[in-house]
Amino acid sequence: MLTIQDLQRINDLPCEKSNIDEQQIRKVVECKNEITEYVDNLNLFNVDFINNMNGLFSYWYMLQQNPWLKDKCIVGLMGAYNAGKSSLLNTLLGINLPVGIIPVTAVPTYIAYGQNTKHCLVDNDDNIKIIPIDLEPRLSHEEAQGFNLRKLIQNTVLFKQNELLKKISFLDTPGITTDNEYDYTTTANAANKCDIVLWVVRATSGAITQFEIEFIQQFLEGKKLYIVLSFADRVPNIEKIRTSVLNQLKSKDIKVEDTFYFGLRDTHEFSVENQIQAINKTFGIESKNFQQFQPQEMLNHYLKLIQDSLNEKINEVTETKNDVASQCRDFERSIKKIHKSLIDNVETLRNSINSLTSTINSKCQNTYACFGGTYGTLVNNSNTMVDCYNRMVKSLNDFDVDQMVSYGQTVSYLERITEMLDNYTAARNNCVQLIKKSNSILK
Ligand SMILES: Nc1nc2c(ncn2[C@@H]2O[C@H](COP(=O)(O)OP(=O)(O)OP(=O)(O)O)[C@@H](O)[C@H]2O)c(=O)[nH]1
Ligand SMILES: [Mg+2]
C-alpha cells in the first residue's frame, strides 16, 4: 500500500528537462501578441473569434509539452472496470501495465512512442517525472487505497518502441463503475482527448450495461467507436454475444465501426494472434487516414478569414465611395449649370444696360428726342432688363443653400470613406505581412 512517504516521494521526484525550444516559444508568444492586438484593433471580429484563435496558440503550446499527443491519433481504451483494457494493451503492445481482478487503473496512462522504454508521470503543474521502478506497479487503486492519485498525477506516459505507436498513442483509462465518481469523471475527461475509442466489454457478462451505453451516448458522440469483446477465451459462443451487443447498440443508434475479440488464451473458436493482428491492421489503416490537427493550418485559416473579410470590406467601401463620388459629380454638374446660367444672364443684363446707356447717349441728348420711337426703344430695353433680372433671381433661387449644404456634406462623407478605405487597405496589407511572418511558426 502507498504510504505518506511514497506520496511525498512522488511529489519530490526530479522534473525531466523539457525539450521545448524556448526561443521558438518566445517567437510564438510575440506572434500571438502581435496578431491578437492587430485583430483587436480591427474591431471586425467578436470575442469568440479572438478566443478561438488564441486557443489555437495554447493548444500548440500544450502539444509542445505533451509530445505524445503531437501528430498522433489518440485511441482510448474504455469500458467497465476489470473489462480487460490494460491486458489488451499489454498483449497488443508488449508492455506491462498493472492488471488485476479488483479495480486497477487509477490514472489515465498514455502509451506512446519512445526510443527507450520508460514510464513517466505528469504532475498537476505539467512537470514530467520519471516513475521509479518500484513505484511503477503501485500507482493503482488497490495501492492508493481510497487516496485519489489524481490529486498528485494528471496522467502517466509509458514510452515504448513499437511500430504502431509511431502514428498512434493509446490512452488506458480507469474503468467506469456506478460507485466511483472520480473514475467516471477521469474517463469522461479522457474521452475528450481521444479520436477513436476501443470500448472493451467482457464477453462473460453477455451484454453491455445500460450504464456503459449512457456513457457512450454522453461522452463519445462523434468519435469512432470500436467494440472489443474480451474474455473471448472464456465463453463458448462468442459470435452470438457479439451479435447481441451490436443489436443493443444499434437499438440506441450508436454506430460501431467494427468489433474485435480478445482473450488471453486461444480457443477452438478464436486465436489471440489473429485478433491482435486484426486490431493492429485496423489501427494501422486508421492512423494512415487520420486527419491530424495542424495548428499552423488552422492559423492560416484564421488569417485567411481576416484577409477575406478585409477584402470584402474594401469592396463594400469602394462601392460606397463610387456612389458618393458620383453624387458629388452630379452636384458639381448642377452647380456648373447654375453658374453658367448666372454668367449668361449677367452678360445679357450688361449688354442691355450698355444698349440703354448708348440709346440715352445717342438718341436722348435732348428731352424732345425722347418722344416717339426713342421712347419705345427705352421701354423695350427696360423690359429686357427686368426680364434678365427675373431670370437672374430664378437662377439664384435654383442655387439654393440646401443643395450647397448637401454638397458639402457629401464631399466630407467622401473624405471619410476614402480614409476608411485607406485604413482597410493598410489593414489588409498588414494582414498579408502577418501571414508571411507567421507562416510555419506553429509547425
Ligand atoms: N481469461 C481472461 N482473463 C482476462 C482477459 N482480460 C483480462 N483478464 C483478466 O481480468 C483481470 C482484469 O484485467 P485488466 O486488464 O486489469 O482490466 P482493466 O479493464 O484494465 O481493469 P481496470 O483497470 O480496473 O478498469 C485481470 O486479472 C486479467 O488477467 C481475457 O481476455 N481473458
Ligand atoms: Mg486497467
Short mmCIF file of C-alpha atoms and ligand atoms in Angstrom, two decimals:
data_model
loop_
_atom_site.label_atom_id
_atom_site.label_comp_id
_atom_site.label_asym_id
_atom_site.label_seq_id
_atom_site.Cartn_x
_atom_site.Cartn_y
_atom_site.Cartn_z
CA MET A 1 0.00 0.00 0.00
CA LEU A 2 1.26 3.50 -0.80
CA THR A 3 2.40 5.30 2.35
CA ILE A 4 2.56 9.03 3.08
CA GLN A 5 6.32 8.73 2.44
CA ASP A 6 5.63 7.23 -1.02
CA LEU A 7 3.31 10.11 -1.86
CA GLN A 8 5.90 12.58 -0.62
CA ARG A 9 8.49 10.78 -2.75
CA ILE A 10 6.29 11.13 -5.83
CA ASN A 11 5.90 14.81 -5.02
CA ASP A 12 9.66 15.29 -4.67
CA LEU A 13 10.68 13.42 -7.82
CA PRO A 14 13.04 15.47 -10.01
CA CYS A 15 11.48 17.03 -13.09
CA GLU A 16 12.67 15.92 -16.51
CA LYS A 17 14.30 18.64 -18.55
CA SER A 18 11.84 19.66 -21.22
CA ASN A 19 12.81 19.58 -24.88
CA ILE A 20 10.84 22.72 -25.57
CA ASP A 21 12.66 25.21 -27.76
CA GLU A 22 12.48 28.35 -25.60
CA GLN A 23 13.46 30.58 -28.50
CA GLN A 24 10.62 29.29 -30.66
CA ILE A 25 8.17 29.66 -27.76
CA ARG A 26 9.24 33.32 -27.41
CA LYS A 27 8.69 33.88 -31.13
CA VAL A 28 5.26 32.25 -30.97
CA VAL A 29 4.25 34.37 -27.96
CA GLU A 30 5.37 37.53 -29.81
CA CYS A 31 3.47 36.44 -32.91
CA LYS A 32 0.37 35.67 -30.82
CA ASN A 33 0.51 39.10 -29.13
CA GLU A 34 1.00 40.88 -32.43
CA ILE A 35 -1.89 39.04 -34.11
CA THR A 36 -4.21 39.48 -31.11
CA GLU A 37 -3.54 43.22 -30.90
CA TYR A 38 -3.97 43.55 -34.64
CA VAL A 39 -7.30 41.67 -34.68
CA ASP A 40 -8.49 43.57 -31.59
CA ASN A 41 -7.81 46.91 -33.28
CA LEU A 42 -9.67 45.89 -36.42
CA ASN A 43 -12.93 45.84 -34.46
CA LEU A 44 -14.33 43.45 -37.02
CA PHE A 45 -14.38 40.21 -35.02
CA ASN A 46 -16.17 39.21 -31.85
CA VAL A 47 -14.60 37.91 -28.64
CA ASP A 48 -15.31 34.27 -29.55
CA PHE A 49 -13.29 34.57 -32.74
CA ILE A 50 -10.33 36.09 -30.89
CA ASN A 51 -10.59 33.49 -28.09
CA ASN A 52 -10.71 30.61 -30.55
CA MET A 53 -7.67 31.94 -32.33
CA ASN A 54 -5.81 32.33 -29.05
CA GLY A 55 -6.93 28.83 -28.07
CA LEU A 56 -5.01 27.62 -31.07
CA PHE A 57 -1.75 29.03 -29.72
CA SER A 58 -2.47 27.50 -26.31
CA TYR A 59 -3.21 24.16 -27.96
CA TRP A 60 0.06 24.36 -29.89
CA TYR A 61 1.89 25.05 -26.64
CA MET A 62 0.19 22.08 -24.98
CA LEU A 63 1.34 19.86 -27.87
CA GLN A 64 4.93 21.01 -27.34
CA GLN A 65 4.64 20.00 -23.70
CA ASN A 66 2.89 16.71 -24.48
CA PRO A 67 4.79 15.27 -27.44
CA TRP A 68 2.86 12.00 -27.08
CA LEU A 69 -0.17 13.90 -28.44
CA LYS A 70 1.63 15.74 -31.22
CA ASP A 71 0.77 14.43 -34.69
CA LYS A 72 -0.82 11.38 -33.11
CA CYS A 73 -4.16 9.69 -33.44
CA ILE A 74 -5.30 9.06 -29.85
CA VAL A 75 -7.01 5.74 -29.29
CA GLY A 76 -8.72 5.46 -25.91
CA LEU A 77 -9.33 2.16 -24.12
CA MET A 78 -12.55 2.44 -22.18
CA GLY A 79 -15.15 0.27 -20.56
CA ALA A 80 -16.24 -1.10 -17.23
CA TYR A 81 -13.58 -1.86 -14.63
CA ASN A 82 -11.85 -5.24 -14.95
CA ALA A 83 -13.06 -5.48 -18.54
CA GLY A 84 -9.51 -6.25 -19.68
CA LYS A 85 -8.47 -2.86 -21.10
CA SER A 86 -4.94 -2.86 -19.70
CA SER A 87 -4.49 -6.57 -20.50
CA LEU A 88 -5.39 -5.92 -24.14
CA LEU A 89 -2.83 -3.11 -24.38
CA ASN A 90 -0.20 -5.30 -22.73
CA THR A 91 -0.73 -8.02 -25.33
CA LEU A 92 -1.06 -5.63 -28.27
CA LEU A 93 2.00 -3.53 -27.48
CA GLY A 94 4.21 -5.88 -25.47
CA ILE A 95 4.08 -3.72 -22.35
CA ASN A 96 3.48 -4.38 -18.72
CA LEU A 97 0.68 -2.26 -17.35
CA PRO A 98 -0.60 -3.38 -13.96
CA VAL A 99 -3.69 -5.61 -14.23
CA GLY A 100 -5.79 -7.37 -11.61
CA ILE A 101 -9.14 -8.58 -10.51
CA ILE A 102 -10.06 -5.54 -8.45
CA PRO A 103 -10.15 -2.03 -9.99
CA VAL A 104 -6.57 -1.32 -11.00
CA THR A 105 -6.00 1.60 -13.39
CA ALA A 106 -6.28 4.75 -11.31
CA VAL A 107 -4.82 7.46 -13.56
CA PRO A 108 -5.08 7.70 -17.33
CA THR A 109 -1.98 6.26 -18.97
CA TYR A 110 -0.74 7.12 -22.42
CA ILE A 111 1.31 4.51 -24.22
CA ALA A 112 3.43 6.42 -26.70
CA TYR A 113 6.38 6.00 -28.99
CA GLY A 114 9.81 6.33 -27.38
CA GLN A 115 13.29 5.11 -28.33
CA ASN A 116 13.74 3.80 -24.80
CA THR A 117 11.13 2.19 -22.61
CA LYS A 118 10.38 4.46 -19.66
CA HIS A 119 7.34 5.32 -17.58
CA CYS A 120 6.79 8.95 -16.66
CA LEU A 121 4.13 10.82 -14.76
CA VAL A 122 2.79 14.29 -15.45
CA ASP A 123 2.02 16.12 -12.23
CA ASN A 124 -0.65 18.79 -11.83
CA ASP A 125 1.85 21.54 -12.67
CA ASP A 126 2.59 19.83 -16.01
CA ASN A 127 6.02 18.65 -14.81
CA ILE A 128 7.21 15.37 -16.28
CA LYS A 129 8.90 13.00 -13.85
CA ILE A 130 10.29 9.50 -14.32
CA ILE A 131 8.48 7.00 -12.11
CA PRO A 132 10.94 4.88 -10.04
CA ILE A 133 10.70 1.20 -10.99
CA ASP A 134 9.48 0.09 -7.58
CA LEU A 135 6.58 2.58 -7.70
CA GLU A 136 5.53 1.72 -11.25
CA PRO A 137 3.20 -1.20 -10.45
CA ARG A 138 1.93 0.53 -7.34
CA LEU A 139 0.17 3.53 -8.87
CA SER A 140 -3.09 1.62 -8.74
CA HIS A 141 -6.42 1.79 -6.96
CA GLU A 142 -5.51 -1.06 -4.64
CA GLU A 143 -2.23 0.54 -3.56
CA ALA A 144 -3.68 4.04 -3.26
CA GLN A 145 -6.49 2.67 -1.02
CA GLY A 146 -9.02 5.45 -1.36
CA PHE A 147 -6.48 8.23 -1.88
CA ASN A 148 -7.25 9.93 -5.17
CA LEU A 149 -3.95 9.69 -7.05
CA ARG A 150 -5.15 12.30 -9.48
CA LYS A 151 -4.54 14.91 -6.78
CA LEU A 152 -0.84 14.29 -7.48
CA ILE A 153 -0.79 12.96 -11.03
CA GLN A 154 -2.64 14.12 -14.15
CA ASN A 155 -1.63 11.08 -16.16
CA THR A 156 1.28 8.80 -16.78
CA VAL A 157 3.05 8.10 -20.06
CA LEU A 158 4.64 4.79 -20.87
CA PHE A 159 7.14 5.17 -23.72
CA LYS A 160 7.82 2.13 -25.83
CA GLN A 161 9.39 1.43 -29.19
CA ASN A 162 6.64 -0.09 -31.33
CA GLU A 163 5.73 0.47 -34.98
CA LEU A 164 2.04 1.11 -34.26
CA LEU A 165 2.96 3.84 -31.78
CA LYS A 166 4.68 5.92 -34.46
CA LYS A 167 1.26 7.21 -35.51
CA ILE A 168 -0.96 6.29 -32.57
CA SER A 169 -0.84 6.97 -28.86
CA PHE A 170 -3.10 4.73 -26.80
CA LEU A 171 -4.79 6.01 -23.68
CA ASP A 172 -5.64 3.49 -20.99
CA THR A 173 -8.35 4.79 -18.68
CA PRO A 174 -9.81 3.76 -15.33
CA GLY A 175 -12.87 1.54 -15.73
CA ILE A 176 -16.20 3.20 -15.05
CA THR A 177 -18.34 2.00 -12.17
CA THR A 178 -21.55 3.29 -10.67
CA ASP A 179 -19.90 3.82 -7.30
CA ASN A 180 -16.75 5.75 -8.25
CA GLU A 181 -17.40 9.27 -9.37
CA TYR A 182 -13.69 10.13 -9.67
CA ASP A 183 -13.02 7.34 -12.14
CA TYR A 184 -16.14 8.27 -14.07
CA THR A 185 -15.06 11.93 -14.36
CA THR A 186 -11.48 10.96 -15.18
CA THR A 187 -12.63 8.72 -18.02
CA ALA A 188 -15.13 11.31 -19.25
CA ASN A 189 -12.31 13.89 -19.39
CA ALA A 190 -10.06 11.40 -21.17
CA ALA A 191 -12.83 10.85 -23.75
CA ASN A 192 -12.35 14.46 -24.80
CA LYS A 193 -8.77 13.73 -25.77
CA CYS A 194 -9.49 10.64 -27.88
CA ASP A 195 -10.05 10.47 -31.61
CA ILE A 196 -11.08 6.83 -31.57
CA VAL A 197 -12.38 4.69 -28.72
CA LEU A 198 -11.99 0.97 -28.19
CA TRP A 199 -14.79 0.04 -25.82
CA VAL A 200 -13.99 -3.20 -24.01
CA VAL A 201 -16.93 -5.40 -22.98
CA ARG A 202 -16.45 -8.63 -21.05
CA ALA A 203 -17.93 -11.36 -23.18
CA THR A 204 -18.61 -13.28 -19.95
CA SER A 205 -21.16 -10.60 -18.98
CA GLY A 206 -23.05 -11.41 -22.16
CA ALA A 207 -24.12 -7.79 -22.67
CA ILE A 208 -23.10 -4.18 -22.42
CA THR A 209 -24.74 -2.40 -19.48
CA GLN A 210 -27.17 0.49 -19.68
CA PHE A 211 -24.65 2.50 -17.60
CA GLU A 212 -21.99 1.98 -20.29
CA ILE A 213 -24.43 2.82 -23.09
CA GLU A 214 -25.31 6.09 -21.37
CA PHE A 215 -21.63 6.96 -21.00
CA ILE A 216 -21.07 6.31 -24.73
CA GLN A 217 -24.07 8.44 -25.64
CA GLN A 218 -22.99 11.26 -23.38
CA PHE A 219 -19.25 11.42 -23.98
CA LEU A 220 -18.37 9.66 -27.21
CA GLU A 221 -20.68 11.33 -29.67
CA GLY A 222 -18.93 11.92 -32.98
CA LYS A 223 -15.97 9.66 -32.11
CA LYS A 224 -15.20 6.49 -33.99
CA LEU A 225 -16.19 3.59 -31.81
CA TYR A 226 -14.82 0.03 -31.93
CA ILE A 227 -16.02 -2.74 -29.65
CA VAL A 228 -13.72 -5.38 -28.18
CA LEU A 229 -15.25 -8.46 -26.64
CA SER A 230 -12.71 -9.52 -24.03
CA PHE A 231 -12.60 -12.83 -22.18
CA ALA A 232 -13.28 -14.42 -25.55
CA ASP A 233 -11.37 -17.42 -24.21
CA ARG A 234 -13.98 -17.89 -21.51
CA VAL A 235 -17.22 -18.15 -23.48
CA PRO A 236 -18.45 -20.90 -25.79
CA ASN A 237 -20.36 -18.91 -28.40
CA ILE A 238 -18.64 -15.57 -28.84
CA GLU A 239 -20.33 -14.76 -32.15
CA LYS A 240 -23.76 -14.88 -30.53
CA ILE A 241 -22.65 -12.41 -27.83
CA ARG A 242 -21.17 -10.11 -30.48
CA THR A 243 -24.50 -10.03 -32.35
CA SER A 244 -26.43 -9.35 -29.19
CA VAL A 245 -24.11 -6.49 -28.05
CA LEU A 246 -24.24 -4.94 -31.54
CA ASN A 247 -28.04 -5.14 -31.51
CA GLN A 248 -28.11 -3.42 -28.13
CA LEU A 249 -26.01 -0.55 -29.52
CA LYS A 250 -27.92 -0.40 -32.78
CA SER A 251 -31.20 -0.06 -30.91
CA LYS A 252 -29.72 3.09 -29.33
CA ASP A 253 -28.50 4.43 -32.69
CA ILE A 254 -24.87 4.04 -31.67
CA LYS A 255 -22.64 3.47 -34.68
CA VAL A 256 -19.90 0.86 -34.33
CA GLU A 257 -17.03 0.79 -36.82
CA ASP A 258 -16.01 -2.79 -36.20
CA THR A 259 -15.65 -5.41 -33.48
CA PHE A 260 -12.72 -7.48 -32.22
CA TYR A 261 -12.31 -10.37 -29.85
CA PHE A 262 -9.70 -10.56 -27.19
CA GLY A 263 -8.71 -13.34 -24.85
CA LEU A 264 -5.61 -14.34 -23.02
CA ARG A 265 -5.65 -17.86 -24.45
CA ASP A 266 -6.53 -19.45 -27.80
CA THR A 267 -9.73 -21.49 -28.03
CA HIS A 268 -11.09 -23.55 -30.90
CA GLU A 269 -13.22 -20.52 -31.92
CA PHE A 270 -10.60 -17.87 -31.68
CA SER A 271 -6.87 -17.22 -31.92
CA VAL A 272 -5.20 -14.50 -29.84
CA GLU A 273 -2.57 -13.92 -32.52
CA ASN A 274 -5.20 -13.44 -35.25
CA GLN A 275 -7.22 -10.99 -33.21
CA ILE A 276 -4.15 -8.95 -32.26
CA GLN A 277 -3.20 -8.86 -35.93
CA ALA A 278 -6.72 -7.73 -36.85
CA ILE A 279 -6.54 -4.88 -34.30
CA ASN A 280 -3.05 -3.95 -35.49
CA LYS A 281 -4.16 -3.89 -39.11
CA THR A 282 -7.29 -1.84 -38.45
CA PHE A 283 -5.43 0.79 -36.44
CA GLY A 284 -2.58 0.85 -38.94
CA ILE A 285 -5.17 1.86 -41.57
CA GLU A 286 -6.96 4.25 -39.19
CA SER A 287 -3.74 6.07 -38.37
CA LYS A 288 -2.87 6.45 -42.05
CA ASN A 289 -6.25 8.01 -42.80
CA PHE A 290 -6.26 10.06 -39.65
CA GLN A 291 -6.54 13.80 -40.23
CA GLN A 292 -4.01 15.29 -37.88
CA PHE A 293 -4.83 18.52 -36.17
CA GLN A 294 -2.50 21.09 -37.72
CA PRO A 295 -2.24 24.30 -35.68
CA GLN A 296 -0.37 26.08 -38.49
CA GLU A 297 -3.09 25.25 -40.98
CA MET A 298 -5.71 26.47 -38.53
CA LEU A 299 -3.77 29.70 -38.02
CA ASN A 300 -3.51 30.16 -41.79
CA HIS A 301 -7.23 29.54 -41.97
CA TYR A 302 -7.96 32.26 -39.36
CA LEU A 303 -5.64 34.76 -41.04
CA LYS A 304 -7.19 33.98 -44.40
CA LEU A 305 -10.63 34.66 -42.88
CA ILE A 306 -9.35 38.03 -41.67
CA GLN A 307 -7.86 38.82 -45.05
CA ASP A 308 -11.07 37.80 -46.83
CA SER A 309 -13.28 39.88 -44.59
CA LEU A 310 -10.98 42.89 -45.12
CA ASN A 311 -11.17 42.36 -48.87
CA GLU A 312 -14.94 42.20 -48.56
CA LYS A 313 -14.91 45.46 -46.56
CA ILE A 314 -12.65 47.07 -49.17
CA ASN A 315 -15.07 46.06 -51.93
CA GLU A 316 -18.07 47.33 -49.96
CA VAL A 317 -16.42 50.65 -49.13
CA THR A 318 -15.11 51.07 -52.69
CA GLU A 319 -18.67 50.65 -53.95
CA THR A 320 -19.99 53.25 -51.49
CA LYS A 321 -17.11 55.57 -52.38
CA ASN A 322 -18.00 55.30 -56.07
CA ASP A 323 -21.67 56.04 -55.33
CA VAL A 324 -20.81 59.07 -53.20
CA ALA A 325 -18.27 60.30 -55.75
CA SER A 326 -20.92 60.08 -58.47
CA GLN A 327 -23.32 62.06 -56.23
CA CYS A 328 -20.57 64.69 -55.86
CA ARG A 329 -20.15 64.81 -59.61
CA ASP A 330 -23.94 65.32 -60.05
CA PHE A 331 -23.76 68.20 -57.59
CA GLU A 332 -20.83 69.70 -59.40
CA ARG A 333 -22.63 69.45 -62.75
CA SER A 334 -25.72 71.12 -61.35
CA ILE A 335 -23.66 73.89 -59.75
CA LYS A 336 -21.77 74.44 -63.01
CA LYS A 337 -25.08 74.71 -64.85
CA ILE A 338 -26.41 77.31 -62.44
CA HIS A 339 -23.12 79.14 -62.56
CA LYS A 340 -23.23 79.26 -66.37
CA SER A 341 -26.84 80.45 -66.30
CA LEU A 342 -25.89 83.25 -63.88
CA ILE A 343 -22.96 84.31 -66.06
CA ASP A 344 -25.14 84.30 -69.21
CA ASN A 345 -27.84 86.36 -67.56
CA VAL A 346 -25.38 88.82 -66.13
CA GLU A 347 -23.90 89.14 -69.63
CA THR A 348 -27.33 89.77 -71.15
CA LEU A 349 -28.11 92.32 -68.45
CA ARG A 350 -24.80 94.08 -69.05
CA ASN A 351 -25.50 94.22 -72.79
CA SER A 352 -28.95 95.53 -72.13
CA ILE A 353 -27.64 98.24 -69.79
CA ASN A 354 -24.99 99.19 -72.37
CA SER A 355 -27.59 99.35 -75.05
CA LEU A 356 -29.84 101.52 -72.85
CA THR A 357 -26.92 103.78 -71.99
CA SER A 358 -25.97 104.13 -75.65
CA THR A 359 -29.61 104.83 -76.58
CA ILE A 360 -29.80 107.51 -73.94
CA ASN A 361 -26.44 108.93 -75.01
CA SER A 362 -27.03 108.90 -78.76
CA LYS A 363 -30.76 109.42 -79.04
CA CYS A 364 -31.99 111.23 -76.00
CA GLN A 365 -29.49 114.00 -75.67
CA ASN A 366 -32.28 116.49 -75.54
CA THR A 367 -35.57 115.91 -73.86
CA TYR A 368 -37.61 116.18 -77.03
CA ALA A 369 -35.78 113.27 -78.61
CA CYS A 370 -37.37 111.08 -76.04
CA PHE A 371 -40.71 111.21 -77.70
CA GLY A 372 -41.84 108.75 -80.39
CA GLY A 373 -39.66 105.73 -81.32
CA THR A 374 -36.87 106.55 -78.93
CA TYR A 375 -39.21 106.32 -76.03
CA GLY A 376 -40.38 102.90 -77.28
CA THR A 377 -36.76 101.69 -77.53
CA LEU A 378 -36.15 102.81 -74.00
CA VAL A 379 -39.23 100.96 -72.78
CA ASN A 380 -38.16 97.81 -74.66
CA ASN A 381 -34.67 97.96 -73.18
CA SER A 382 -36.11 98.49 -69.79
CA ASN A 383 -38.38 95.41 -70.24
CA THR A 384 -35.40 93.30 -71.34
CA MET A 385 -33.52 94.39 -68.22
CA VAL A 386 -36.45 93.45 -65.99
CA ASP A 387 -36.68 90.09 -67.77
CA CYS A 388 -32.95 89.47 -67.21
CA TYR A 389 -33.32 90.46 -63.63
CA ASN A 390 -36.14 87.96 -63.15
CA ARG A 391 -34.10 85.18 -64.74
CA MET A 392 -31.16 86.01 -62.51
CA VAL A 393 -33.41 85.85 -59.48
CA LYS A 394 -34.65 82.45 -60.67
CA SER A 395 -31.04 81.27 -61.09
CA LEU A 396 -30.29 82.48 -57.62
CA ASN A 397 -33.28 80.55 -56.31
CA ASP A 398 -32.04 77.45 -58.07
CA PHE A 399 -28.70 77.96 -56.42
CA ASP A 400 -30.30 77.03 -53.15
CA VAL A 401 -28.42 76.86 -49.88
CA ASP A 402 -29.71 73.34 -49.02
CA GLN A 403 -28.13 71.99 -52.16
CA MET A 404 -24.83 73.61 -51.25
CA VAL A 405 -25.01 72.15 -47.71
CA SER A 406 -25.76 68.66 -49.10
CA TYR A 407 -22.86 69.04 -51.46
CA GLY A 408 -20.55 69.98 -48.59
CA GLN A 409 -21.78 67.03 -46.54
CA THR A 410 -21.34 64.63 -49.43
CA VAL A 411 -17.81 65.86 -50.01
CA SER A 412 -16.88 65.35 -46.36
CA TYR A 413 -18.55 61.90 -46.38
CA LEU A 414 -16.43 61.08 -49.40
CA GLU A 415 -13.34 62.16 -47.47
CA ARG A 416 -14.28 59.91 -44.54
CA ILE A 417 -14.96 56.97 -46.83
CA THR A 418 -11.67 57.50 -48.60
CA GLU A 419 -9.91 57.48 -45.22
CA MET A 420 -11.78 54.31 -44.21
CA LEU A 421 -10.79 52.67 -47.44
CA ASP A 422 -7.17 53.65 -46.87
CA ASN A 423 -7.34 52.13 -43.36
CA TYR A 424 -8.86 48.88 -44.59
CA THR A 425 -6.31 48.67 -47.36
CA ALA A 426 -3.48 49.26 -44.88
CA ALA A 427 -5.01 46.64 -42.52
CA ARG A 428 -5.26 44.15 -45.40
CA ASN A 429 -1.63 44.81 -46.31
CA ASN A 430 -0.67 44.26 -42.66
CA CYS A 431 -2.58 41.01 -42.74
CA VAL A 432 -0.62 39.88 -45.76
CA GLN A 433 2.59 40.72 -43.87
CA LEU A 434 1.36 38.82 -40.80
CA ILE A 435 0.53 35.81 -42.93
CA LYS A 436 4.04 35.86 -44.36
CA LYS A 437 5.59 36.35 -40.95
CA SER A 438 3.57 33.69 -39.12
CA ASN A 439 3.85 31.14 -41.86
CA SER A 440 5.23 27.90 -40.39
CA ILE A 441 5.63 29.40 -36.90
CA LEU A 442 3.37 26.68 -35.42
CA LYS A 443 4.97 23.80 -37.28
N1 LIG B 1 -9.15 -15.15 -19.16
C1 LIG B 1 -9.05 -13.88 -19.41
N2 LIG B 1 -8.70 -13.03 -18.44
C2 LIG B 1 -8.60 -11.74 -18.72
C3 LIG B 1 -8.83 -11.25 -20.00
N3 LIG B 1 -8.66 -9.92 -19.99
C4 LIG B 1 -8.33 -9.57 -18.75
N4 LIG B 1 -8.29 -10.66 -17.96
C5 LIG B 1 -8.03 -10.67 -16.52
O1 LIG B 1 -9.02 -9.83 -15.96
C6 LIG B 1 -8.48 -9.03 -14.92
C7 LIG B 1 -8.74 -7.57 -15.23
O2 LIG B 1 -7.96 -7.19 -16.33
P1 LIG B 1 -7.41 -5.73 -16.52
O3 LIG B 1 -6.69 -5.72 -17.78
O4 LIG B 1 -6.73 -5.25 -15.31
O5 LIG B 1 -8.78 -4.97 -16.66
P2 LIG B 1 -9.00 -3.40 -16.80
O6 LIG B 1 -10.14 -3.24 -17.70
O7 LIG B 1 -7.74 -2.76 -17.18
O8 LIG B 1 -9.41 -3.05 -15.33
P3 LIG B 1 -9.37 -1.62 -14.59
O9 LIG B 1 -8.08 -1.01 -14.87
O10 LIG B 1 -9.53 -1.98 -13.17
O11 LIG B 1 -10.53 -0.88 -15.09
C8 LIG B 1 -7.01 -9.40 -14.85
O12 LIG B 1 -6.87 -10.35 -13.80
C9 LIG B 1 -6.69 -10.05 -16.17
O13 LIG B 1 -5.68 -11.04 -16.08
C10 LIG B 1 -9.20 -12.19 -21.03
O14 LIG B 1 -9.45 -11.85 -22.18
N5 LIG B 1 -9.28 -13.49 -20.68
MG MG B 2 -6.69 -1.21 -16.32
#
